[in-house]
mmCIF file of C-alpha atoms in Angstrom:
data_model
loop_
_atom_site.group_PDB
_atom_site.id
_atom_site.type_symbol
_atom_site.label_atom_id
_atom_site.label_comp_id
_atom_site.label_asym_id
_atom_site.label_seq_id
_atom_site.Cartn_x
_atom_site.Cartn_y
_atom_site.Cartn_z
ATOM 1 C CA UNK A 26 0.000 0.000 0.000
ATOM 2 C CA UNK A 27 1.504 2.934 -1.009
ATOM 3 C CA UNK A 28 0.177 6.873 1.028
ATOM 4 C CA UNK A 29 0.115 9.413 -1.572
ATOM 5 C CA UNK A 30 1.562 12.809 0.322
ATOM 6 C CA UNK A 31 -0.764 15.479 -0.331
ATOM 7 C CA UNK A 32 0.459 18.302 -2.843
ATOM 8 C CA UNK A 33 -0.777 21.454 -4.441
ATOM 9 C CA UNK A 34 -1.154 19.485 -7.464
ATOM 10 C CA UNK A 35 -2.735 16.544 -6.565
ATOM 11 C CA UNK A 36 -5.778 19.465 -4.041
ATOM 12 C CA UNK A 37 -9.015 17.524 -4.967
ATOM 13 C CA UNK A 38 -12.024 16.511 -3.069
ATOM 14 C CA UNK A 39 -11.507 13.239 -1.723
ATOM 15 C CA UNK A 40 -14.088 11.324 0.045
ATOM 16 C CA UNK A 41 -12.268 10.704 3.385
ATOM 17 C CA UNK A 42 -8.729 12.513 4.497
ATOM 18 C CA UNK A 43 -6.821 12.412 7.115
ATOM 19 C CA UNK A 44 -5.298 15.751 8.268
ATOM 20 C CA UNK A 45 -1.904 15.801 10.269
ATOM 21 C CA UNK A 46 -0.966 19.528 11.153
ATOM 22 C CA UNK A 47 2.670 20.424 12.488
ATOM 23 C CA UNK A 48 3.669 23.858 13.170
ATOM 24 C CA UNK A 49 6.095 25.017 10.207
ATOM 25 C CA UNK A 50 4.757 26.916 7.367
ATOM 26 C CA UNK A 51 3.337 30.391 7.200
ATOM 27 C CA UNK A 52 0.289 30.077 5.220
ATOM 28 C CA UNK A 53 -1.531 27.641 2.310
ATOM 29 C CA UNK A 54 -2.516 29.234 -0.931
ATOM 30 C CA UNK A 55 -5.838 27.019 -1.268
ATOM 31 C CA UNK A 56 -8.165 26.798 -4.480
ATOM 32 C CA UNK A 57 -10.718 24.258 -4.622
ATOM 33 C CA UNK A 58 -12.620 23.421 -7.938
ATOM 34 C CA UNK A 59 -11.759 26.754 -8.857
ATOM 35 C CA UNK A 60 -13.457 28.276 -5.800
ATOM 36 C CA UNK A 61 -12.126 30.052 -2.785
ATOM 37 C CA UNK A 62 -8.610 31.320 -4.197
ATOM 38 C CA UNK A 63 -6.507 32.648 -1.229
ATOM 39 C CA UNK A 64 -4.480 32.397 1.370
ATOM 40 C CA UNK A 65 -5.423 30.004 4.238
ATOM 41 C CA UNK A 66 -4.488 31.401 8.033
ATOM 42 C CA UNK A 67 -6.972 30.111 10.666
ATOM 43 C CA UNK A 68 -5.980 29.422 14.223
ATOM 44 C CA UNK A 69 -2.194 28.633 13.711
ATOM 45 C CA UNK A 70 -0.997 30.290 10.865
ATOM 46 C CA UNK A 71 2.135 28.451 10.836
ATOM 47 C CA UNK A 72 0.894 25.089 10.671
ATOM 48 C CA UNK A 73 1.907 22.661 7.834
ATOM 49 C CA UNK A 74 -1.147 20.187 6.687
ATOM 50 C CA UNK A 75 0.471 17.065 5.778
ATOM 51 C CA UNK A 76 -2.934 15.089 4.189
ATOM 52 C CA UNK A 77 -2.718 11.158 4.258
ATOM 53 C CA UNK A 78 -5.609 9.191 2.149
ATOM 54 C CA UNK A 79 -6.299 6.563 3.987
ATOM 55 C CA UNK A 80 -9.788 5.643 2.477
ATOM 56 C CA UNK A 81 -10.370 4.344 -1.453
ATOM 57 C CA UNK A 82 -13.608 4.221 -3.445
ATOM 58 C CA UNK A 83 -13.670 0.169 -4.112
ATOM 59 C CA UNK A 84 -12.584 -0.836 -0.940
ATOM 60 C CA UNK A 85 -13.964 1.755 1.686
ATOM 61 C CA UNK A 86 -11.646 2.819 5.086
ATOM 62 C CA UNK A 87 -9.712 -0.454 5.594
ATOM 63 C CA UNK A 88 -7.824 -0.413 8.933
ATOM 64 C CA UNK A 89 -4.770 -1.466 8.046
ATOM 65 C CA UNK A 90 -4.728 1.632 5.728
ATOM 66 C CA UNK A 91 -5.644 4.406 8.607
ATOM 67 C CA UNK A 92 -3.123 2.151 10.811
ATOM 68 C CA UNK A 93 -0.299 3.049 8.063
ATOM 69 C CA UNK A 94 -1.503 6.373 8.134
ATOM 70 C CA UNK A 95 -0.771 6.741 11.591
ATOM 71 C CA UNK A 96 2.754 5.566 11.126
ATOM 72 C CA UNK A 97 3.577 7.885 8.927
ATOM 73 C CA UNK A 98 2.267 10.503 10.643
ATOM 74 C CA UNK A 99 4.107 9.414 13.653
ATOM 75 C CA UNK A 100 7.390 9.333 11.230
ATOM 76 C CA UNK A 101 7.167 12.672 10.112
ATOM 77 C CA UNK A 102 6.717 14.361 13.479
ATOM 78 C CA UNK A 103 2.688 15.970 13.310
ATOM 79 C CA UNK A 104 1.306 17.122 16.663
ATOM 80 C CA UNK A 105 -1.939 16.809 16.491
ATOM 81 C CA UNK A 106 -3.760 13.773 14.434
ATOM 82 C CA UNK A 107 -7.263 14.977 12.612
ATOM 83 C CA UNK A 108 -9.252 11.529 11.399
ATOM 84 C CA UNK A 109 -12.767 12.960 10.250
ATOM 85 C CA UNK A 110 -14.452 9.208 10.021
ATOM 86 C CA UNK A 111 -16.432 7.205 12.417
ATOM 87 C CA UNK A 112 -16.578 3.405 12.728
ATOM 88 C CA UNK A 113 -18.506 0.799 14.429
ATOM 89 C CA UNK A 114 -19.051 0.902 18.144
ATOM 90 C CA UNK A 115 -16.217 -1.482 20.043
ATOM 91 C CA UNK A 116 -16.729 -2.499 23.212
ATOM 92 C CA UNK A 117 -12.876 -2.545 24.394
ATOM 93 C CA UNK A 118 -9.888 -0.490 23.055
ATOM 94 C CA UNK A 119 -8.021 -3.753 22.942
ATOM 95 C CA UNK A 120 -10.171 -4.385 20.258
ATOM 96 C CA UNK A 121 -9.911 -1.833 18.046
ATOM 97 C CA UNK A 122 -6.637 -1.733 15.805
ATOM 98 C CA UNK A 123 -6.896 1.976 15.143
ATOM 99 C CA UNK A 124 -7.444 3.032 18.678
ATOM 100 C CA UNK A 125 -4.091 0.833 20.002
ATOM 101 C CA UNK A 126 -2.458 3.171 16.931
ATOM 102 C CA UNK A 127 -3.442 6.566 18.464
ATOM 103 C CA UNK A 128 -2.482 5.120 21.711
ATOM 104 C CA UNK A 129 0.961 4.880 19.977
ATOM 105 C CA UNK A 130 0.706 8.338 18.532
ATOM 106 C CA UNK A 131 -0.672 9.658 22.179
ATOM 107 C CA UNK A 132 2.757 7.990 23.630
ATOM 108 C CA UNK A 133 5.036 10.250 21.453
ATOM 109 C CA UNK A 134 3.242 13.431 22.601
ATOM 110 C CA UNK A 135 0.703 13.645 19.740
ATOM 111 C CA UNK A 136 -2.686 15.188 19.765
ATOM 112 C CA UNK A 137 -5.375 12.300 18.304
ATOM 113 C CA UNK A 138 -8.939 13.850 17.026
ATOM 114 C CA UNK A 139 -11.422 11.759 15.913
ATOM 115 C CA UNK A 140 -15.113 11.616 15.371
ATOM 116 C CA UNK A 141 -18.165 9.108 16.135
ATOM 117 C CA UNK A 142 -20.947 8.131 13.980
ATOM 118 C CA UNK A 143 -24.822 7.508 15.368
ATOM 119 C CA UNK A 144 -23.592 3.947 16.984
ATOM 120 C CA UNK A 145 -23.312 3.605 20.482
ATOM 121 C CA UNK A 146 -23.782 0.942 23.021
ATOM 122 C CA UNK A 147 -27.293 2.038 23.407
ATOM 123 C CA UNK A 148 -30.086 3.669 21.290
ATOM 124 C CA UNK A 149 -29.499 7.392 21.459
ATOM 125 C CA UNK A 150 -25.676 7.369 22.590
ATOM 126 C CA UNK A 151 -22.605 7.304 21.113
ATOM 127 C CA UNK A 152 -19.471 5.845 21.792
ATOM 128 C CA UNK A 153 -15.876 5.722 21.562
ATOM 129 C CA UNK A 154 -13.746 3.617 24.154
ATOM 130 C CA UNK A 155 -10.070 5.491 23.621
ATOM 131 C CA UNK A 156 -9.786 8.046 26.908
ATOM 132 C CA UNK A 157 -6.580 9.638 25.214
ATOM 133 C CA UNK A 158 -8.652 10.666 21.998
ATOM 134 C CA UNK A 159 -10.342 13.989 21.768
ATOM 135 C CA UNK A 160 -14.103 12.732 20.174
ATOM 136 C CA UNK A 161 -16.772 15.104 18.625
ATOM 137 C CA UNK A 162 -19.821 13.569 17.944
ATOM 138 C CA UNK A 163 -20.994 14.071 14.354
ATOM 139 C CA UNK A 164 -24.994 14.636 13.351
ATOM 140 C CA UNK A 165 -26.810 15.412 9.923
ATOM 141 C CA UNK A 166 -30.169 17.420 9.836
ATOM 142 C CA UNK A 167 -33.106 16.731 7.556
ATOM 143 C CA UNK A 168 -33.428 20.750 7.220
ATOM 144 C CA UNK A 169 -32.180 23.279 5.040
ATOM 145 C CA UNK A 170 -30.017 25.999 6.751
ATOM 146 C CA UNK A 171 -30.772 29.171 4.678
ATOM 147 C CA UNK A 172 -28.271 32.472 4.499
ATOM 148 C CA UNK A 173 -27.984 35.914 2.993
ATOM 149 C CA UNK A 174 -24.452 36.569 2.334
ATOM 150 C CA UNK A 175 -24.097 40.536 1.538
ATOM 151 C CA UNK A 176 -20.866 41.605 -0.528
ATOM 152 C CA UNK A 177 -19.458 45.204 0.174
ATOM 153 C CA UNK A 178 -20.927 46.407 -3.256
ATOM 154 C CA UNK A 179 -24.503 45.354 -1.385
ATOM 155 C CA UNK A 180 -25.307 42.784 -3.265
ATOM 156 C CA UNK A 181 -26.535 39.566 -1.660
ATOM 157 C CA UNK A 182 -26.727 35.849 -2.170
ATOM 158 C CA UNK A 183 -28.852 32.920 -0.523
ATOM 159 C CA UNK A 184 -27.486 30.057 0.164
ATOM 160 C CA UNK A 185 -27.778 27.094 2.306
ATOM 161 C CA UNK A 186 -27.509 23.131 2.048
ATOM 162 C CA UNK A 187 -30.138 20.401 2.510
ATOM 163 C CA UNK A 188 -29.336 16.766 3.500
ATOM 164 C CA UNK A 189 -31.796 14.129 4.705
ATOM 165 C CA UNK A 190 -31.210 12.165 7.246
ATOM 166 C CA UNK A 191 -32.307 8.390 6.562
ATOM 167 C CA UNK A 192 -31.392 7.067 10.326
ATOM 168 C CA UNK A 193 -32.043 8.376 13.682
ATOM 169 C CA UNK A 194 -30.475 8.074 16.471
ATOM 170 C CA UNK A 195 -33.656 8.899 18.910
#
């Protein structure tokens, strides 16, 4: 298996990323399907992105992939691990492959993010059994979020985004 290092060249929307940030480089210039040209600062402007895909169409988020991922994370010093997928509810860390990884990554002084999806060990809760990972709990509406966006020149836009939710977690 072979992790493709992320370049200005190869910026596309991918279906699952992994995001390792280190604190080196100033600034990003950031263009996405020929949208939002610029220069990208947020909260630590000096941060280098170094993107890992860990995830492929035909075979999905295989854990020996996001475990590799890790690695070379770990290899090229990041501080602070970013994995923006969930996965199924485990009742043990022991159990979990990918949470004994971040365990690894947590030993050498890195930062491990991740999220959880609508599956925890009971209807309504969510779950994630590593105490060393900071978890955010992800959700999807079945509403449209509507917004006026108003230029300098005073023109405005709407916008907003609709997605449907198909499970509940209530």
């Amino acid at each position: 298996m072979v992790i493709q290092p992320f370049s200005q060249l190869m910026l596309k929307v991918m279906e699952c990323m992994w995001l390792a940030l280190r604190q080196e480089t100033l600034w990003i210039l950031w263009k996405v399907l020929g949208q939002a040209l610029g220069r990208a600062a947020g909260m630590a402007p000096k941060a280098f992105i170094s993107v890992y895909k860990v995830c492929w169409k035909d075979k999905g988020c295989v854990s020996s992939n996001i475990i590799a991922g890790i690695d070379k994370a770990i290899q090229d010093g990041v501080h602070i691990l970013q994995m923006s997928f969930g996965g199924n509810w485990l009742e043990s860390f022991e159990a979990d492959q990918i949470i004994v990884a971040t365990y690894s990554a947590m030993q050498k002084g890195i930062i491990s993010h991740t999220t959880v999806g609508n599956e925890g060990p009971n209807q309504g809760t969510l779950g994630h059994a590593a105490p060393w990972d900071i978890v955010v709990g992800v959700t999807i509406t079945d509403r449209r979020i509507r917004a006026t966006v108003t230029l300098s020149n005073g023109k405005q836009f709407q916008g907003g985004k609709w997605q449907s939710t198909q499970q509940h977690s209530y």
